[in-house]
Coordinates of C-alpha atoms in Angstrom, one line a residue:
Chain A
M393 CA 142.8 -130.9 -106.2
S394 CA 141.5 -131.7 -109.5
K395 CA 140.6 -135.4 -110.8
E396 CA 141.9 -137.1 -114.0
L397 CA 139.0 -137.3 -116.0
I398 CA 140.2 -138.6 -119.1
R399 CA 144.0 -139.7 -120.7
L400 CA 145.4 -140.1 -123.8
V401 CA 148.3 -142.9 -123.4
D402 CA 150.6 -142.8 -126.9
C403 CA 148.1 -142.2 -129.8
V404 CA 149.4 -142.6 -132.7
M405 CA 147.2 -142.1 -136.0
E406 CA 148.0 -143.3 -139.1
F407 CA 145.4 -142.7 -142.6
D408 CA 147.4 -144.3 -145.7
G409 CA 150.8 -145.0 -144.3
E410 CA 150.5 -141.3 -143.0
V411 CA 151.4 -140.3 -139.1
V412 CA 148.3 -137.6 -137.8
L413 CA 149.1 -138.1 -134.5
D414 CA 152.3 -138.9 -133.4
S415 CA 152.1 -140.3 -129.7
I416 CA 150.2 -138.2 -128.2
N417 CA 150.2 -138.1 -124.6
L418 CA 147.5 -135.6 -122.4
Y419 CA 145.3 -136.4 -119.4
I420 CA 142.3 -133.5 -119.1
N421 CA 141.4 -133.2 -114.9
D422 CA 137.2 -132.7 -114.7
A423 CA 135.5 -129.3 -114.6
E424 CA 138.5 -127.9 -117.0
F425 CA 137.8 -126.1 -119.6
L426 CA 141.2 -127.5 -121.9
T427 CA 141.5 -126.3 -126.2
L428 CA 143.7 -128.2 -128.6
L429 CA 145.5 -125.0 -130.2
G430 CA 147.0 -125.4 -133.7
P431 CA 147.2 -124.9 -136.9
S432 CA 144.8 -126.3 -139.7
G433 CA 146.0 -129.9 -139.8
C434 CA 147.5 -130.5 -137.1
G435 CA 145.8 -133.3 -135.2
K436 CA 143.4 -131.3 -132.7
T437 CA 140.5 -132.1 -134.5
T438 CA 141.3 -136.4 -135.1
T439 CA 142.4 -135.5 -131.2
L440 CA 139.2 -134.3 -130.5
R441 CA 137.7 -137.5 -132.8
I442 CA 139.2 -139.5 -131.0
I443 CA 138.4 -138.4 -127.3
G444 CA 134.4 -138.5 -128.9
G445 CA 135.2 -142.1 -130.4
F446 CA 134.5 -141.5 -134.4
Q447 CA 138.0 -142.2 -134.5
Q448 CA 139.8 -145.7 -133.5
P449 CA 143.6 -144.1 -132.8
T450 CA 145.9 -146.6 -135.3
S451 CA 147.6 -147.5 -131.2
G452 CA 147.4 -146.1 -127.6
D453 CA 144.8 -145.6 -125.4
V454 CA 141.9 -143.7 -124.8
L455 CA 141.5 -143.7 -120.8
F456 CA 137.7 -143.1 -119.2
N457 CA 138.0 -142.6 -115.6
G458 CA 140.8 -144.3 -116.3
A459 CA 138.6 -147.8 -118.0
R460 CA 140.2 -148.4 -121.9
I461 CA 137.4 -147.1 -123.9
N462 CA 138.7 -147.7 -127.2
D463 CA 135.8 -149.8 -128.3
V464 CA 133.5 -148.2 -127.2
P465 CA 130.7 -147.0 -129.6
P466 CA 130.1 -142.8 -129.9
H467 CA 125.8 -143.4 -128.8
K468 CA 127.9 -145.5 -125.9
R469 CA 130.7 -142.9 -124.4
Q470 CA 129.5 -139.4 -121.5
V471 CA 131.0 -136.9 -123.8
N472 CA 129.1 -135.2 -126.8
T473 CA 130.3 -132.9 -129.3
V474 CA 129.6 -129.8 -130.8
F475 CA 130.3 -129.7 -134.3
Q476 CA 131.6 -127.5 -136.3
K477 CA 128.7 -126.8 -138.8
Y478 CA 126.6 -127.4 -135.3
A479 CA 124.5 -130.5 -137.4
L480 CA 122.1 -129.5 -136.0
F481 CA 118.5 -131.6 -137.8
T482 CA 116.8 -129.3 -140.0
H483 CA 113.4 -131.9 -140.0
L484 CA 113.7 -131.4 -136.7
N485 CA 112.1 -127.7 -134.4
I486 CA 114.4 -126.1 -131.9
Y487 CA 112.5 -128.1 -129.3
E488 CA 113.3 -131.8 -130.5
N489 CA 117.0 -130.9 -132.1
I490 CA 117.3 -130.4 -128.0
A491 CA 115.7 -133.2 -126.6
F492 CA 116.7 -135.6 -129.6
G493 CA 119.4 -137.3 -127.1
L494 CA 117.4 -136.6 -124.4
R495 CA 113.7 -139.0 -125.8
I496 CA 116.6 -141.7 -127.2
S497 CA 118.2 -142.1 -123.3
K498 CA 113.9 -141.9 -123.0
V499 CA 113.9 -139.4 -120.1
P500 CA 110.3 -138.9 -119.0
E501 CA 107.8 -135.9 -121.1
D502 CA 107.8 -133.6 -118.2
E503 CA 111.0 -134.1 -117.5
I504 CA 112.2 -133.4 -121.0
R505 CA 110.1 -130.0 -121.2
R506 CA 111.7 -129.1 -117.8
R507 CA 115.7 -129.8 -118.7
V508 CA 114.4 -128.7 -122.1
G509 CA 113.5 -125.0 -120.8
E510 CA 116.6 -124.5 -118.5
A511 CA 119.2 -125.4 -121.9
L512 CA 117.2 -122.7 -123.8
E513 CA 117.7 -120.8 -121.2
L514 CA 121.2 -121.3 -120.5
V515 CA 122.2 -120.3 -124.3
N516 CA 120.0 -117.3 -123.6
L517 CA 116.9 -118.8 -126.3
S518 CA 114.0 -119.3 -124.6
G519 CA 110.7 -118.8 -126.1
Y520 CA 113.0 -120.4 -129.8
E521 CA 111.2 -123.6 -129.0
R522 CA 109.2 -124.2 -132.1
R523 CA 111.3 -121.8 -134.4
S524 CA 112.7 -124.2 -137.2
V525 CA 116.9 -124.4 -137.7
N526 CA 116.6 -122.6 -141.1
S527 CA 114.9 -119.6 -139.1
L528 CA 117.9 -118.7 -136.6
S529 CA 121.1 -117.1 -137.4
G530 CA 124.9 -118.4 -137.0
G531 CA 125.3 -117.6 -133.7
Q532 CA 122.1 -118.3 -132.0
Q533 CA 121.8 -121.9 -134.1
Q534 CA 125.7 -122.2 -132.6
R535 CA 123.9 -122.0 -129.3
I536 CA 121.2 -125.0 -129.8
A537 CA 123.8 -126.7 -130.9
I538 CA 126.0 -126.0 -127.4
A539 CA 121.8 -126.7 -125.4
R540 CA 121.7 -129.6 -127.1
A541 CA 124.7 -131.2 -126.2
I542 CA 124.6 -129.9 -122.5
V543 CA 121.0 -131.4 -122.0
N544 CA 122.1 -134.7 -121.6
R545 CA 124.8 -133.7 -119.0
P546 CA 127.5 -134.8 -120.4
K547 CA 131.1 -135.4 -118.3
V548 CA 132.7 -133.3 -121.5
L549 CA 131.7 -131.5 -123.9
L550 CA 133.8 -131.5 -127.3
L551 CA 133.8 -128.7 -129.4
D552 CA 134.9 -128.2 -132.3
E553 CA 136.0 -124.6 -133.5
P554 CA 132.3 -124.1 -132.8
L555 CA 132.5 -120.5 -133.4
G556 CA 134.7 -120.6 -136.8
A557 CA 132.2 -119.8 -138.5
L558 CA 131.0 -116.3 -137.0
D559 CA 131.6 -112.7 -137.3
L560 CA 134.7 -111.4 -134.9
K561 CA 132.2 -109.3 -132.5
L562 CA 130.0 -112.0 -132.0
R563 CA 132.1 -114.9 -131.2
K564 CA 134.0 -112.3 -129.0
A565 CA 130.3 -112.0 -126.8
M566 CA 130.5 -116.4 -127.5
Q567 CA 134.1 -116.7 -126.2
I568 CA 132.4 -115.1 -122.6
E569 CA 129.2 -116.9 -123.2
L570 CA 131.2 -120.8 -124.1
K571 CA 133.5 -118.6 -120.1
K572 CA 130.6 -118.9 -118.4
I573 CA 128.2 -121.4 -119.2
Q574 CA 131.5 -124.4 -118.1
Q575 CA 131.6 -122.4 -115.2
E576 CA 127.8 -122.3 -114.3
V577 CA 127.7 -126.2 -115.7
G578 CA 131.0 -127.9 -114.0
I579 CA 131.7 -130.0 -116.6
T580 CA 135.4 -130.2 -118.6
F581 CA 135.4 -128.7 -122.2
V582 CA 137.6 -129.4 -124.8
Y583 CA 138.0 -127.2 -127.6
V584 CA 139.7 -126.6 -130.4
T585 CA 140.5 -124.4 -132.4
H586 CA 143.5 -122.3 -134.4
D587 CA 142.9 -118.9 -133.2
Q588 CA 145.1 -118.4 -129.7
E589 CA 143.2 -115.5 -128.9
E590 CA 140.3 -117.6 -128.1
A591 CA 142.3 -119.9 -126.2
L592 CA 144.3 -117.9 -124.8
T593 CA 140.3 -116.2 -123.4
M594 CA 138.9 -118.7 -122.4
S595 CA 140.7 -122.0 -121.4
D596 CA 142.2 -123.5 -117.8
T597 CA 145.4 -125.5 -120.2
I598 CA 146.2 -125.1 -123.6
V599 CA 147.9 -128.0 -125.5
V600 CA 149.8 -126.1 -128.3
M601 CA 149.6 -129.0 -131.6
N602 CA 151.4 -129.3 -135.1
G603 CA 153.1 -131.2 -136.9
G604 CA 150.9 -133.8 -134.8
R605 CA 153.2 -133.6 -131.5
I606 CA 151.8 -132.3 -128.8
Q607 CA 154.4 -128.5 -128.5
Q608 CA 153.5 -127.4 -124.7
I609 CA 151.0 -128.0 -122.7
G610 CA 150.6 -125.0 -120.0
T611 CA 148.0 -122.4 -119.0
P612 CA 148.0 -119.5 -121.4
T613 CA 150.1 -117.4 -119.2
D614 CA 152.6 -120.6 -119.2
I615 CA 153.1 -120.9 -122.9
Y616 CA 152.3 -117.1 -123.9
N617 CA 155.2 -116.1 -121.4
E618 CA 157.3 -119.0 -121.3
P619 CA 156.7 -120.5 -124.8
K620 CA 159.2 -123.7 -125.1
N621 CA 159.7 -123.2 -128.5
A622 CA 160.5 -121.1 -131.6
F623 CA 156.7 -122.5 -132.8
V624 CA 154.9 -121.9 -129.7
A625 CA 156.6 -118.3 -129.5
N626 CA 155.2 -117.3 -132.7
F627 CA 151.5 -119.7 -133.0
I628 CA 151.2 -117.7 -129.5
G629 CA 151.0 -113.9 -130.1
E630 CA 153.2 -112.3 -132.4
S631 CA 157.7 -112.6 -131.3
N632 CA 160.7 -111.3 -132.8
I633 CA 162.8 -114.6 -132.4
I634 CA 166.5 -114.3 -133.1
D635 CA 169.6 -116.3 -132.9
G636 CA 171.9 -115.5 -130.1
I637 CA 174.8 -117.3 -128.0
M638 CA 174.6 -118.4 -124.4
V639 CA 177.5 -116.7 -123.2
Q640 CA 177.4 -118.1 -119.2
D641 CA 173.7 -118.6 -117.1
K642 CA 171.3 -115.8 -117.1
V643 CA 174.6 -114.3 -119.2
V644 CA 173.5 -113.3 -123.8
T645 CA 174.4 -112.5 -126.3
F646 CA 172.6 -111.3 -129.1
A647 CA 172.1 -108.6 -131.6
G648 CA 175.6 -107.1 -131.0
H649 CA 175.6 -107.0 -127.2
T650 CA 175.1 -108.2 -124.0
F651 CA 171.8 -108.6 -122.4
P652 CA 171.6 -110.2 -118.2
C653 CA 168.2 -112.5 -118.6
L654 CA 166.6 -115.0 -116.5
D655 CA 167.1 -118.1 -118.3
S656 CA 170.1 -120.7 -117.2
G657 CA 171.0 -124.7 -117.3
F658 CA 171.5 -124.2 -121.3
G659 CA 175.5 -123.8 -121.2
T660 CA 178.5 -121.4 -121.8
N661 CA 178.7 -120.0 -125.3
A662 CA 175.7 -122.2 -126.6
P663 CA 173.4 -120.7 -129.9
V664 CA 170.2 -120.7 -128.9
D665 CA 166.8 -118.8 -130.2
V666 CA 165.6 -115.6 -128.0
V667 CA 162.4 -115.1 -128.3
V668 CA 161.1 -111.2 -127.4
R669 CA 157.6 -110.0 -127.7
P670 CA 156.8 -107.0 -129.9
E671 CA 155.0 -105.0 -126.6
D672 CA 158.1 -105.5 -124.7
L673 CA 159.8 -103.3 -126.5
H674 CA 160.9 -100.4 -125.0
L675 CA 161.5 -97.6 -127.8
T676 CA 163.6 -95.1 -126.2
D677 CA 166.1 -91.9 -128.0
P678 CA 168.9 -93.6 -130.3
E679 CA 171.7 -93.1 -127.4
K680 CA 169.7 -94.8 -124.5
G681 CA 168.1 -98.2 -126.6
H682 CA 170.8 -101.3 -125.8
I683 CA 170.1 -101.9 -129.7
R684 CA 169.1 -99.0 -132.3
G685 CA 167.6 -99.0 -135.3
V686 CA 165.3 -97.0 -137.7
V687 CA 161.3 -96.6 -138.5
E688 CA 161.5 -98.9 -141.6
S689 CA 157.4 -99.1 -141.5
V690 CA 154.6 -98.5 -139.2
V691 CA 150.7 -99.3 -139.1
F692 CA 148.0 -98.2 -136.3
K693 CA 147.0 -100.9 -134.9
G694 CA 143.9 -98.8 -132.5
I695 CA 144.9 -99.7 -129.2
H696 CA 149.3 -99.5 -130.7
Y697 CA 151.4 -98.4 -133.8
E698 CA 152.8 -101.4 -135.1
M699 CA 156.8 -100.6 -136.7
M700 CA 159.2 -102.3 -138.4
I701 CA 162.8 -101.6 -136.8
Q702 CA 165.7 -102.1 -139.2
S703 CA 168.5 -102.8 -137.0
P704 CA 171.6 -103.4 -138.1
T705 CA 171.6 -107.2 -138.0
F706 CA 167.8 -108.1 -137.7
T707 CA 164.2 -106.5 -138.0
W708 CA 162.3 -106.3 -135.6
K709 CA 158.8 -105.7 -135.4
V710 CA 157.8 -103.3 -132.1
Q711 CA 154.4 -103.0 -130.8
S712 CA 153.7 -99.5 -128.9
T713 CA 151.7 -96.5 -128.2
M714 CA 154.2 -94.4 -129.1
F715 CA 153.9 -93.2 -132.6
R716 CA 157.3 -92.3 -133.9
A717 CA 157.7 -91.5 -138.2
V718 CA 159.2 -93.5 -141.2
G719 CA 163.1 -93.1 -141.4
Q720 CA 163.8 -91.6 -138.2
E721 CA 166.2 -93.4 -136.0
V722 CA 165.1 -95.3 -132.5
G723 CA 167.5 -96.9 -129.6
M724 CA 164.9 -99.2 -128.0
T725 CA 165.6 -101.0 -124.3
L726 CA 164.9 -104.3 -123.5
T727 CA 164.3 -106.0 -119.5
P728 CA 165.8 -109.2 -118.4
D729 CA 162.4 -110.3 -118.2
D730 CA 161.3 -109.9 -121.6
I731 CA 163.7 -112.2 -122.8
H732 CA 163.4 -115.6 -123.6
I733 CA 165.7 -117.9 -124.4
M734 CA 164.9 -121.1 -125.7
H735 CA 166.7 -124.1 -127.2
K736 CA 167.8 -124.3 -131.7
S737 CA 165.2 -125.8 -133.1
Chain B
M162 CA 118.6 -107.4 -166.5
K163 CA 119.7 -108.3 -169.8
N164 CA 119.6 -112.2 -169.0
K165 CA 115.7 -111.6 -168.6
F166 CA 115.3 -111.9 -171.8
L167 CA 117.3 -115.3 -172.3
G168 CA 113.8 -116.5 -170.7
I169 CA 111.7 -115.2 -173.3
P170 CA 112.1 -118.4 -176.5
Y171 CA 111.3 -120.6 -173.3
I172 CA 107.8 -119.1 -172.3
I173 CA 107.3 -118.7 -176.2
W174 CA 107.8 -122.8 -176.4
M175 CA 105.6 -123.3 -173.2
A176 CA 102.8 -121.1 -174.3
I177 CA 102.1 -123.0 -177.5
F178 CA 103.3 -126.6 -176.6
V179 CA 101.7 -126.4 -172.9
V180 CA 99.5 -124.0 -172.4
V181 CA 96.8 -124.0 -175.8
P182 CA 97.2 -127.6 -175.2
M183 CA 95.9 -127.3 -171.3
F184 CA 93.2 -125.2 -172.9
L185 CA 92.1 -127.0 -175.8
I186 CA 92.2 -130.1 -173.5
V187 CA 89.6 -127.6 -171.1
G188 CA 87.4 -127.1 -174.5
Y189 CA 87.5 -130.6 -176.4
A190 CA 86.4 -131.4 -172.6
F191 CA 83.6 -128.9 -172.5
T192 CA 82.3 -130.1 -176.1
T193 CA 79.9 -132.3 -177.5
R194 CA 80.6 -134.1 -181.3
E195 CA 78.1 -130.9 -182.7
G196 CA 79.8 -127.8 -180.9
G197 CA 78.3 -127.3 -178.3
F198 CA 79.4 -126.6 -174.6
S199 CA 78.0 -129.2 -172.7
T200 CA 79.1 -131.4 -169.6
G201 CA 77.8 -135.0 -170.5
N202 CA 81.4 -136.2 -171.3
F203 CA 82.4 -135.9 -167.4
S204 CA 78.7 -137.5 -167.3
N205 CA 79.5 -139.8 -169.7
M206 CA 82.5 -140.8 -167.9
L207 CA 80.5 -142.6 -164.6
S208 CA 80.4 -146.2 -166.6
Y209 CA 84.5 -145.7 -167.0
A210 CA 84.3 -146.1 -163.1
G211 CA 86.0 -149.1 -163.2
V212 CA 88.5 -148.1 -165.6
F213 CA 89.6 -144.8 -162.6
G214 CA 89.5 -147.7 -160.0
D215 CA 91.4 -149.8 -162.0
S216 CA 94.2 -147.6 -163.3
F217 CA 94.0 -146.2 -159.9
L218 CA 94.5 -149.7 -157.5
L219 CA 97.6 -151.0 -159.9
A220 CA 99.2 -147.4 -160.0
I221 CA 99.3 -147.6 -156.4
I222 CA 99.8 -150.9 -156.4
A223 CA 103.5 -150.3 -158.7
T224 CA 104.2 -147.1 -156.5
L225 CA 104.1 -149.0 -153.3
V226 CA 106.4 -152.5 -154.3
C227 CA 108.8 -149.6 -156.1
L228 CA 109.4 -148.1 -152.6
L229 CA 109.7 -151.2 -151.4
I230 CA 112.1 -151.8 -153.2
G231 CA 114.4 -149.2 -154.5
Y232 CA 114.2 -147.5 -151.0
P233 CA 116.5 -150.8 -149.5
I234 CA 118.8 -150.0 -152.8
S235 CA 119.3 -146.5 -152.5
Y236 CA 120.1 -146.8 -149.0
W237 CA 122.9 -149.6 -149.4
M238 CA 124.0 -148.3 -152.4
T239 CA 124.8 -144.6 -150.0
R240 CA 126.5 -146.9 -147.8
E241 CA 129.1 -148.4 -150.0
G242 CA 132.6 -146.7 -151.6
P243 CA 132.7 -144.7 -155.0
G244 CA 133.6 -147.7 -157.1
V245 CA 130.4 -149.7 -155.6
K246 CA 128.1 -146.6 -156.0
R247 CA 129.2 -146.0 -159.6
I248 CA 128.5 -149.0 -160.9
A249 CA 125.5 -149.2 -158.8
L250 CA 123.7 -146.4 -160.7
V251 CA 125.3 -146.9 -164.7
V252 CA 123.3 -150.7 -164.2
L253 CA 120.3 -148.9 -162.8
M254 CA 120.5 -147.0 -166.0
L255 CA 121.6 -149.4 -168.5
P256 CA 118.5 -151.0 -168.9
M257 CA 116.4 -146.7 -169.6
W258 CA 119.6 -146.3 -172.9
M259 CA 117.0 -149.3 -174.7
N260 CA 113.7 -148.8 -176.2
F261 CA 111.2 -148.4 -173.5
L262 CA 108.4 -150.6 -175.9
L263 CA 111.9 -152.8 -177.0
R264 CA 112.2 -153.4 -173.0
T265 CA 108.8 -154.3 -172.5
Y266 CA 108.7 -157.2 -175.0
A267 CA 110.8 -158.4 -173.8
W268 CA 109.4 -159.1 -170.6
M269 CA 106.4 -160.5 -173.3
S270 CA 108.4 -163.3 -174.0
L271 CA 109.9 -163.8 -170.7
L272 CA 106.4 -164.0 -169.3
E273 CA 103.8 -166.0 -172.5
N274 CA 102.3 -169.2 -171.5
T275 CA 105.5 -171.1 -173.4
G276 CA 107.2 -168.6 -173.0
I277 CA 111.4 -168.1 -171.6
L278 CA 109.8 -168.6 -168.3
N279 CA 106.9 -171.3 -167.7
E280 CA 109.9 -172.9 -170.8
L281 CA 112.2 -173.0 -167.7
F282 CA 109.9 -174.1 -165.2
S283 CA 108.8 -177.0 -167.5
A284 CA 112.4 -177.9 -167.9
I285 CA 113.8 -177.8 -164.1
G286 CA 110.3 -180.6 -163.3
L287 CA 107.9 -177.3 -161.1
F288 CA 105.4 -178.7 -163.3
K289 CA 105.9 -182.7 -162.7
L290 CA 105.7 -181.4 -159.6
I291 CA 102.7 -179.2 -158.3
N292 CA 100.5 -181.8 -160.3
A293 CA 102.2 -184.9 -158.5
V294 CA 102.0 -183.1 -154.8
T295 CA 98.0 -181.6 -155.6
G296 CA 96.7 -183.9 -158.1
S297 CA 95.7 -180.8 -160.6
N298 CA 97.1 -180.8 -164.5
I299 CA 99.2 -177.3 -165.4
D300 CA 101.7 -177.1 -167.8
H301 CA 101.9 -173.4 -167.3
F302 CA 102.5 -170.1 -164.6
P303 CA 99.9 -167.6 -166.9
M304 CA 101.6 -164.7 -166.2
I305 CA 101.2 -163.2 -169.0
N306 CA 97.8 -161.2 -169.7
T307 CA 97.1 -160.9 -166.3
K308 CA 97.6 -157.4 -163.6
G309 CA 100.4 -159.0 -161.7
A310 CA 102.3 -158.9 -165.1
V311 CA 100.9 -155.1 -166.2
V312 CA 102.4 -153.9 -162.0
L313 CA 105.2 -156.2 -163.1
G314 CA 105.8 -154.0 -166.2
M315 CA 105.6 -150.9 -164.2
V316 CA 107.7 -151.4 -161.4
Y317 CA 110.5 -153.0 -164.4
N318 CA 110.6 -149.6 -165.8
Y319 CA 109.8 -147.1 -163.3
L320 CA 111.6 -148.6 -160.1
P321 CA 115.3 -146.3 -161.1
F322 CA 112.6 -142.8 -161.0
M323 CA 111.9 -143.9 -156.9
I324 CA 115.4 -145.1 -156.4
L325 CA 117.7 -141.9 -158.1
P326 CA 116.5 -139.5 -156.3
I327 CA 116.0 -141.3 -152.9
Y328 CA 119.3 -142.0 -153.0
N329 CA 120.2 -138.1 -153.9
V330 CA 118.8 -136.9 -151.0
I331 CA 120.6 -139.8 -148.6
D332 CA 123.9 -139.9 -150.6
K333 CA 123.7 -135.7 -149.7
I334 CA 122.9 -136.1 -146.2
D335 CA 126.1 -134.5 -144.1
A336 CA 127.7 -137.3 -141.8
R337 CA 127.8 -134.4 -139.7
V338 CA 124.2 -135.2 -138.2
I339 CA 124.7 -138.4 -138.5
E340 CA 127.6 -137.8 -135.7
A341 CA 126.0 -135.9 -134.2
A342 CA 122.9 -138.6 -133.8
Q343 CA 125.8 -141.0 -132.8
D344 CA 127.2 -138.4 -130.6
L345 CA 123.4 -138.6 -129.2
G346 CA 123.0 -142.0 -128.2
A347 CA 121.2 -143.0 -131.4
N348 CA 122.3 -146.6 -132.2
S349 CA 121.9 -147.5 -135.7
A350 CA 118.4 -148.1 -135.8
N351 CA 117.7 -144.6 -133.9
V352 CA 120.1 -143.0 -136.3
F353 CA 117.8 -144.8 -139.0
R354 CA 115.1 -144.4 -138.0
R355 CA 115.0 -140.5 -136.1
V356 CA 117.6 -138.8 -139.0
I357 CA 117.9 -140.6 -141.7
F358 CA 114.6 -141.4 -142.7
P359 CA 112.8 -138.7 -142.1
L360 CA 115.6 -136.6 -143.9
S361 CA 115.5 -138.9 -147.2
L362 CA 111.6 -138.2 -146.8
P363 CA 111.6 -135.6 -149.7
G364 CA 113.7 -138.0 -151.7
V365 CA 110.7 -140.5 -151.1
I366 CA 108.1 -138.1 -152.5
S367 CA 109.7 -137.0 -155.2
G368 CA 109.9 -140.8 -156.1
I369 CA 106.3 -141.7 -155.4
T370 CA 105.9 -139.1 -157.9
M371 CA 107.4 -139.7 -160.9
V372 CA 106.5 -143.5 -160.4
F373 CA 103.0 -143.0 -159.6
I374 CA 101.9 -140.2 -162.3
P375 CA 103.5 -142.8 -165.5
S376 CA 102.5 -145.7 -163.9
V377 CA 98.8 -144.0 -163.6
S378 CA 98.8 -142.9 -167.3
T379 CA 100.7 -145.4 -169.3
F380 CA 98.5 -147.6 -172.0
A381 CA 101.8 -149.5 -174.0
I382 CA 102.6 -151.7 -170.4
S383 CA 98.7 -152.1 -170.0
K384 CA 98.0 -153.4 -174.0
L385 CA 100.9 -155.9 -174.1
L386 CA 101.7 -156.9 -171.3
G387 CA 97.8 -157.2 -169.6
G388 CA 96.8 -158.0 -173.2
G389 CA 93.8 -155.4 -173.5
K390 CA 92.3 -157.7 -170.5
T391 CA 92.1 -154.2 -168.4
L392 CA 91.4 -151.8 -169.3
L393 CA 93.6 -148.1 -168.0
L394 CA 93.1 -145.2 -168.2
G395 CA 95.6 -144.6 -170.5
D396 CA 94.2 -147.2 -173.0
L397 CA 90.8 -145.1 -173.0
I398 CA 92.1 -142.4 -173.3
E399 CA 94.3 -143.9 -176.4
M400 CA 90.5 -145.4 -177.8
Q401 CA 89.1 -142.0 -178.1
F402 CA 92.4 -140.6 -180.0
Y403 CA 93.5 -143.4 -182.2
G404 CA 90.2 -146.0 -182.1
N405 CA 87.2 -146.7 -184.2
S406 CA 84.9 -144.8 -180.9
Y407 CA 86.9 -141.7 -182.5
N408 CA 85.9 -138.8 -179.7
P409 CA 88.1 -137.2 -178.4
Y410 CA 85.7 -135.2 -176.8
L411 CA 85.8 -138.3 -173.9
G412 CA 88.9 -138.7 -174.3
S413 CA 90.1 -134.7 -173.1
A414 CA 87.8 -134.8 -170.3
V415 CA 89.0 -138.3 -169.5
S416 CA 92.5 -136.7 -169.3
L417 CA 91.6 -133.4 -167.7
V418 CA 90.0 -135.4 -164.6
M419 CA 93.3 -137.7 -164.4
M420 CA 95.4 -134.5 -164.4
V421 CA 92.9 -133.0 -161.5
I422 CA 92.9 -136.7 -159.2
V423 CA 96.8 -136.7 -160.0
L424 CA 97.4 -133.4 -159.0
V425 CA 95.5 -133.8 -155.8
C426 CA 97.3 -136.4 -155.0
M427 CA 100.3 -134.2 -155.4
A428 CA 99.3 -132.2 -153.1
I429 CA 98.3 -134.1 -150.2
M430 CA 101.9 -135.9 -150.9
N431 CA 103.5 -132.7 -150.4
R432 CA 101.7 -131.7 -147.0
F433 CA 103.6 -134.5 -145.9
G434 CA 107.3 -133.7 -146.9
D435 CA 107.0 -130.2 -145.7
G436 CA 107.6 -127.8 -148.4
E437 CA 111.0 -126.1 -148.1
E438 CA 113.6 -128.9 -149.3
T439 CA 110.8 -130.8 -151.3
A440 CA 113.2 -132.1 -154.2
V441 CA 112.4 -132.8 -158.1
M442 CA 108.3 -131.6 -157.8
L443 CA 107.2 -133.0 -161.4

């Protein structure tokens, strides 16, 4: 069983009377890769800064190993941060940047040399010791920022959108590298991002946030396959969200058709939101489909075509490897596990 | 590139009013009264070695005092909110809106033997007290016409030139960099020593430059507050052009030597600034 390391209890954050975080309850396990995911302004960075000690919650507690650390200043926490724009020390070379924390904790010189060497090796930048910060590319600076934090062997590494400034290809490579580093050093990563794909790729646990509240906590698979509400469904991947009526347990009516589904406990004849992923709608001949519609637009996306299909009650977003021309009539089928039912939000 | 041509008037201006006079100074410096080439002006200068010594000593003292006063003020200003910052900047600039000579005259009337400060000390019975304790017999502090007064004048006039560049550089340090240092275990003393101070060095260097150069070449301050007792380089040069001993050849030579020494000093200073980020130079 993994051990709990950090817990936020009823954390509320207000700036000038405006509530930025609304009673956040969250625990983070040791050696876990946890991602705070949400649109900008959802409170994810504030949550991270509370853990890092740069901000104190207006009310609520921050616990570390069970002890309250609200009033512990950042420099006394066993937590290190990788900042959004890296925040490297431009007056120091790479070696001194990484050695910064070790020098402050008065680690002997030969140990500093060894640990800086190891940290550089971990981020694949051995031999860069004497280079200046400004001579490095964004991706390299980013890795130095990670090395600078990790060399101190923190219990927790906080990462504030560390890949935000990199181009797509580099970002994908870094995602894999970060995950690898986390598994190698075996410490807790708390990662903040607004990029759902990044979150799905790296995390053990995803915390979806919006409007200062936690919307859902779960594994990437849970969050993707069983979104708790329309916001999560929409934010994680793309979704068709349509009004439906839950006739009874495991039976739902929407788009003029009654479908068997896997959900229950909504009561009888209850209005619900039905979520269907675009890749779960299967194209077939018009007469064979549960839903009929006409193709309105087609965009080639590389792996698949993305089509908007107009049915009498709803315009569906469909992703399929099969091409259908604009104006063509098509049928769409759904299996019970493609249908996700949520309470009306 | 059409925009290139916009620079032409500036280049002409620079050529006429900067480059040509420079050559004239060099020319004069190597010329005798009779018009022949000579290095005599430079050997004659040896008798003024004391003036060079005094000028540089007083300028260095004034620069150090400015740094010691200016740095804490700059640092304090950056820690304050925008309102306080604005007020502090205005207060700092306010004296500069008044004429330089007027400001220096004001110091004269403050520092004179029967000036405002001495009158004040007398009124509160300071001299009586000192006379009673030490058995001396003084009725004023000699403040005007001393080297101290000259340094005071330099510090007073040039302090803003120390504060502003340092303030600007510290104020622009990214808050995240400071947070990063805290995050890595630095307490506030360490943050200052290991991050803020080294990052503020470019500002310190431009501050030193901007105080040292006018201090070393000033003549009005030493004339008004030093009473002509301490001859400085500026006075020496001025004398060669406007005094009875009219000798623009020697004056040019002194200017040239001063310029070279200042340039060498600045080159050395710049080494500490580590090129790249050195802010406003000269």
